[in-house]
PDB file of C-alpha atoms in Angstrom:
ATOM      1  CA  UNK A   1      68.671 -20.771 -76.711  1.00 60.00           C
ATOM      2  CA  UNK A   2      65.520 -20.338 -79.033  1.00 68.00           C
ATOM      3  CA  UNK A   3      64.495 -21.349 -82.403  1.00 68.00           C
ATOM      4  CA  UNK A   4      67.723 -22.015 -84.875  1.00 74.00           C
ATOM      5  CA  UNK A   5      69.990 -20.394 -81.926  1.00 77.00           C
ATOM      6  CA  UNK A   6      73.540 -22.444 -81.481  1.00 84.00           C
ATOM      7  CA  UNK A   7      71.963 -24.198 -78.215  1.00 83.00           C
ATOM      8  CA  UNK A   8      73.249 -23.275 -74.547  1.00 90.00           C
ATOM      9  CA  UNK A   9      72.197 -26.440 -72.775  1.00 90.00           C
ATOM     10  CA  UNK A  10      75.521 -27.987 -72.880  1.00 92.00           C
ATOM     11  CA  UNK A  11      77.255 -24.786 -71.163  1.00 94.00           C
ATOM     12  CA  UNK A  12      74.709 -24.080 -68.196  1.00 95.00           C
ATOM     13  CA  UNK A  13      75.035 -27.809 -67.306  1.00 96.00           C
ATOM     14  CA  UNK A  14      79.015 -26.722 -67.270  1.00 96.00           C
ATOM     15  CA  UNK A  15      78.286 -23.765 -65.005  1.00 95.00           C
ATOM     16  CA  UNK A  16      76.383 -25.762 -62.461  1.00 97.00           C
ATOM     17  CA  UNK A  17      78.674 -28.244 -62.620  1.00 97.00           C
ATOM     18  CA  UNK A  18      81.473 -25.923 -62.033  1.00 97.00           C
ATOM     19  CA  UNK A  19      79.541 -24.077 -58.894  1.00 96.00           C
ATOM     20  CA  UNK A  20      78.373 -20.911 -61.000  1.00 95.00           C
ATOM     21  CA  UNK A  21      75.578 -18.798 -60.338  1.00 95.00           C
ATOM     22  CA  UNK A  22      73.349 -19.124 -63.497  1.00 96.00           C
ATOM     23  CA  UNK A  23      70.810 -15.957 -64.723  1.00 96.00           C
ATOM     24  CA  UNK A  24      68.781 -16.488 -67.531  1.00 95.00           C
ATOM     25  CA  UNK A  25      66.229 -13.339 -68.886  1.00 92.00           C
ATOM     26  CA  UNK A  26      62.744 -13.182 -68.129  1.00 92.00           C
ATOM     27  CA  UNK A  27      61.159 -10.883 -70.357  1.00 85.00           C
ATOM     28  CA  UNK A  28      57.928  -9.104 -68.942  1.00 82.00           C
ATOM     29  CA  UNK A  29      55.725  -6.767 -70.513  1.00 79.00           C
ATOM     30  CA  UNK A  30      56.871  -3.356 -71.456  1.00 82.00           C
ATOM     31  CA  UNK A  31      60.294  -3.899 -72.840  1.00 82.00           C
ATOM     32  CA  UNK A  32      61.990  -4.975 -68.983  1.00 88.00           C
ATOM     33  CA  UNK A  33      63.684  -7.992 -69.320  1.00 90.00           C
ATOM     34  CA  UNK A  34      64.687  -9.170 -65.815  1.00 94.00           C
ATOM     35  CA  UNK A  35      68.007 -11.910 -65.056  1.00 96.00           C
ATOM     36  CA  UNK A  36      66.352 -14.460 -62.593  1.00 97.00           C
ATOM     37  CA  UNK A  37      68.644 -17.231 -61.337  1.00 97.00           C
ATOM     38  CA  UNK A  38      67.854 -20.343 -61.806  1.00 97.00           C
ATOM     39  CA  UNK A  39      69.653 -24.083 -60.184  1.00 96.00           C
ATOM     40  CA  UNK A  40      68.486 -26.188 -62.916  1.00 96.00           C
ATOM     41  CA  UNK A  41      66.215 -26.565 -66.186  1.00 95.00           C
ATOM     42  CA  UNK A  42      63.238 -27.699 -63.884  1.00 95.00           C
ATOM     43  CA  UNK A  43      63.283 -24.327 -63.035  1.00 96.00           C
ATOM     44  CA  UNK A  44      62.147 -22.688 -66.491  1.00 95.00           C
ATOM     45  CA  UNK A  45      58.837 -22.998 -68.289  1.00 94.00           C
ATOM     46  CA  UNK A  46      57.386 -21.155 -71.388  1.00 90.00           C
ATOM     47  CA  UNK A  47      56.930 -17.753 -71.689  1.00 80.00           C
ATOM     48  CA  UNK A  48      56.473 -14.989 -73.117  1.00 68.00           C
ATOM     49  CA  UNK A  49      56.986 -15.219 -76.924  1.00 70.00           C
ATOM     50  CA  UNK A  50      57.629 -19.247 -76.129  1.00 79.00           C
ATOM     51  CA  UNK A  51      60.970 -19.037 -75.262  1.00 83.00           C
ATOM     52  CA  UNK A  52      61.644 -20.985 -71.830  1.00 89.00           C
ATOM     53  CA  UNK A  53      62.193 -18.257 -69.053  1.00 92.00           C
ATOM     54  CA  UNK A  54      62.382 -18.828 -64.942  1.00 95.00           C
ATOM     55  CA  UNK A  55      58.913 -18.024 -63.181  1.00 91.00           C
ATOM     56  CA  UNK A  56      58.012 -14.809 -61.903  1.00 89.00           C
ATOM     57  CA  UNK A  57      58.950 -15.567 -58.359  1.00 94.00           C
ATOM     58  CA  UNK A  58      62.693 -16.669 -59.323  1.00 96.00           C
ATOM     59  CA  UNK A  59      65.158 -14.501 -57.361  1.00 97.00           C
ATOM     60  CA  UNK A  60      66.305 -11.741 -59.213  1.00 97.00           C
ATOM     61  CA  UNK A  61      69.844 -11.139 -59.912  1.00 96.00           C
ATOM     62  CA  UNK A  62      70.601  -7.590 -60.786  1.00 96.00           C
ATOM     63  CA  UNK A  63      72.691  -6.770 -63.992  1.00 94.00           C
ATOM     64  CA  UNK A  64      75.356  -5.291 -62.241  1.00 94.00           C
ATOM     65  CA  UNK A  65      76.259  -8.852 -60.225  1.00 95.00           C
ATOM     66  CA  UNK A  66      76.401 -10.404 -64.047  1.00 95.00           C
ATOM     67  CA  UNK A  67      79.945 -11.062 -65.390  1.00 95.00           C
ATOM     68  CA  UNK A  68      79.587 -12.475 -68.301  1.00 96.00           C
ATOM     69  CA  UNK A  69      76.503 -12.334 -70.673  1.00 96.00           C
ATOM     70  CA  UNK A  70      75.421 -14.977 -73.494  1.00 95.00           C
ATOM     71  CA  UNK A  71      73.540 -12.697 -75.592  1.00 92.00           C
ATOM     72  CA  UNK A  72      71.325 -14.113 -78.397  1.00 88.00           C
ATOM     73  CA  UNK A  73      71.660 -13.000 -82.190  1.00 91.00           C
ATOM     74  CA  UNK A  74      70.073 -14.186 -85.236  1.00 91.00           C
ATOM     75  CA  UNK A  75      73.073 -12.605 -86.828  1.00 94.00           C
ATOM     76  CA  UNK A  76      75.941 -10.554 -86.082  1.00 95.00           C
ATOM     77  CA  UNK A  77      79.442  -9.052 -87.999  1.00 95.00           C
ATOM     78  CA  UNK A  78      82.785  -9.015 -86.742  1.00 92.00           C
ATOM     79  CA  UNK A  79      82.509  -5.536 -85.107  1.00 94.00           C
ATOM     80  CA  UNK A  80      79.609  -7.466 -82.480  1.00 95.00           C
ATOM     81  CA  UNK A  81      76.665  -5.874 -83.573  1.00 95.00           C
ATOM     82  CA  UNK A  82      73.990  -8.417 -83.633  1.00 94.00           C
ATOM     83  CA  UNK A  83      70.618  -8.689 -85.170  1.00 91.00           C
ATOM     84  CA  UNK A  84      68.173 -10.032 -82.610  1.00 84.00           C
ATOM     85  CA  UNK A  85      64.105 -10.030 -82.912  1.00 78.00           C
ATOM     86  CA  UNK A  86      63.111  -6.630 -82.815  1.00 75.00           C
ATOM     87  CA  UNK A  87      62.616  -6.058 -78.975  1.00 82.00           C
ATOM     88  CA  UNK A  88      65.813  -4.144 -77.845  1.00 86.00           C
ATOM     89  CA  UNK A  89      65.366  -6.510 -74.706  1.00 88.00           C
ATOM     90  CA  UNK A  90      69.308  -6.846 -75.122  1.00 89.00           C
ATOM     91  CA  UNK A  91      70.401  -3.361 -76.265  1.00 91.00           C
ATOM     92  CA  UNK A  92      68.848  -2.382 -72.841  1.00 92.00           C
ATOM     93  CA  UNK A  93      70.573  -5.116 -71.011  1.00 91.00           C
ATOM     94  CA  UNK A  94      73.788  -4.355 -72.919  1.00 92.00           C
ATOM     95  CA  UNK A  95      73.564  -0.644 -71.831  1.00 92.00           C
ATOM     96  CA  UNK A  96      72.787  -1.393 -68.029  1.00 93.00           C
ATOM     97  CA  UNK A  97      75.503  -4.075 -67.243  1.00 94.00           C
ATOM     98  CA  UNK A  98      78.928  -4.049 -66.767  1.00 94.00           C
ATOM     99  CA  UNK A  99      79.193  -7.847 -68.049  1.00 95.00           C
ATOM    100  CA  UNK A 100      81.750  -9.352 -70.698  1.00 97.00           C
ATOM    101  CA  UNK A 101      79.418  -9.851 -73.346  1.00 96.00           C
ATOM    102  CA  UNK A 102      79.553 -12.590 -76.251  1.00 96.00           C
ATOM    103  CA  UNK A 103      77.507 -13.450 -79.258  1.00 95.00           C
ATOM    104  CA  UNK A 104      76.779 -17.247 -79.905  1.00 94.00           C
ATOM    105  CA  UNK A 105      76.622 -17.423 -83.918  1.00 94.00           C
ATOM    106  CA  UNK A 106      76.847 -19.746 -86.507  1.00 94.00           C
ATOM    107  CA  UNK A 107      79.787 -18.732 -88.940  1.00 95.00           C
ATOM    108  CA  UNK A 108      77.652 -18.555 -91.882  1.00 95.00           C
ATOM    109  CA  UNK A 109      75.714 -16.124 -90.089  1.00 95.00           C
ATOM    110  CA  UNK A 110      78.523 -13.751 -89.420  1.00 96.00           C
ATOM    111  CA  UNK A 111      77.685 -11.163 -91.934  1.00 96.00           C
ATOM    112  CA  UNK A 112      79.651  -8.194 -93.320  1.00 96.00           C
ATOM    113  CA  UNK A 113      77.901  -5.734 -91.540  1.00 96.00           C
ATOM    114  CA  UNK A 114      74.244  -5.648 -90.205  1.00 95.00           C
ATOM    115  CA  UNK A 115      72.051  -3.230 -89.924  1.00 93.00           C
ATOM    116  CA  UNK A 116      71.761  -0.882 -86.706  1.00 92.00           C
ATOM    117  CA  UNK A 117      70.209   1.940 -85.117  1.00 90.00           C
ATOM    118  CA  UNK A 118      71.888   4.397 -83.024  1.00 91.00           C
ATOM    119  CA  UNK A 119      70.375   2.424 -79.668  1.00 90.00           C
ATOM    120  CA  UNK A 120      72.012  -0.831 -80.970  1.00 91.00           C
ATOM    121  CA  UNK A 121      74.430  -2.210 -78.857  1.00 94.00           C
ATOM    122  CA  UNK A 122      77.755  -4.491 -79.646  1.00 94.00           C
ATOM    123  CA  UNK A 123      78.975  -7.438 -77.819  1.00 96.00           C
ATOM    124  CA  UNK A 124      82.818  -7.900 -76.926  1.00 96.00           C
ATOM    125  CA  UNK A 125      83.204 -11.420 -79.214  1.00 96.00           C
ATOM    126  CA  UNK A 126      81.595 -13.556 -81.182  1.00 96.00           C
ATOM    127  CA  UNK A 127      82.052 -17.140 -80.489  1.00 95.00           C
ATOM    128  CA  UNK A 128      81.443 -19.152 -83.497  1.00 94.00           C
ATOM    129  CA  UNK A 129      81.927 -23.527 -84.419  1.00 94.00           C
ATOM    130  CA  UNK A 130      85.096 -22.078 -86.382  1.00 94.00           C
ATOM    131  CA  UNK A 131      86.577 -19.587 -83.431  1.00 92.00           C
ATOM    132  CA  UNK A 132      86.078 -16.703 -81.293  1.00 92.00           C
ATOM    133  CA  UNK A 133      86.786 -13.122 -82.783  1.00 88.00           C
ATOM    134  CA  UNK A 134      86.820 -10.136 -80.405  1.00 88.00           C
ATOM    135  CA  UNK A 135      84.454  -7.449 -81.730  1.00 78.00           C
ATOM    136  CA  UNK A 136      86.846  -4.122 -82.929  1.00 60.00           C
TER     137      UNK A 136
END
């Protein structure tokens, strides 16, 4: 999680402690955004744009192995479009993997509808503090 983002800390420890294979995104230059795995949060340092990512050397898992995908959103409506930070890092990931995607999202942030481009891509549910609601 980044910034104001409902924080993820809490659920990795959950998947290690439950024997999962963690991925978390590496973004590199160009607009690729890679899933490196990663064993614990010694494993990630800052990168580009700030937001902890694994190093450069992490293995590489590739988005087909991924089942299910935390995807960030600054916002996001009921349908599970989401409004990220302007990269498309995630509408590219979206349209590449197979995963079970979900949105973590404040309620208050849940808007009405938000804006999107034809490349925009939805997640499958929104998880927010008051429920999870399957995007339509």
């Amino acid at each position: 999680s980044y910034g104001s983002e409902p924080a993820t800390h809490a659920l990795l420890r959950r998947m290690w402690q439950d024997g999962k294979q963690v991925a978390v995104p590496r973004c590199e230059g160009g607009g690729v955004m890679k899933a490196k795995h990663i064993a614990s949060f010694d494993e990630l340092q800052h990168g580009m744009y700030g937001i902890l990512e694994p190093a450069e050397h992490a293995p590489e898992l590739p988005f087909s192995q991924i089942d299910l995908a935390v995807v960030p959103c600054v916002a996001c409506d009921r349908s599970g479009m989401r409004l990220g930070r302007g990269g498309g890092y995630y509408d590219r990931f979206l349209s590449a993997s197979p995963a079970y995607s979900v949105s973590l999202c404040y309620h208050a942030l849940v808007l009405p509808a938000v804006p999107c481009e034809t490349y925009d891509r939805a997640v499958n549910a929104v998880i927010t503090e008051r429920g999870i609601t399957l995007a339509l």
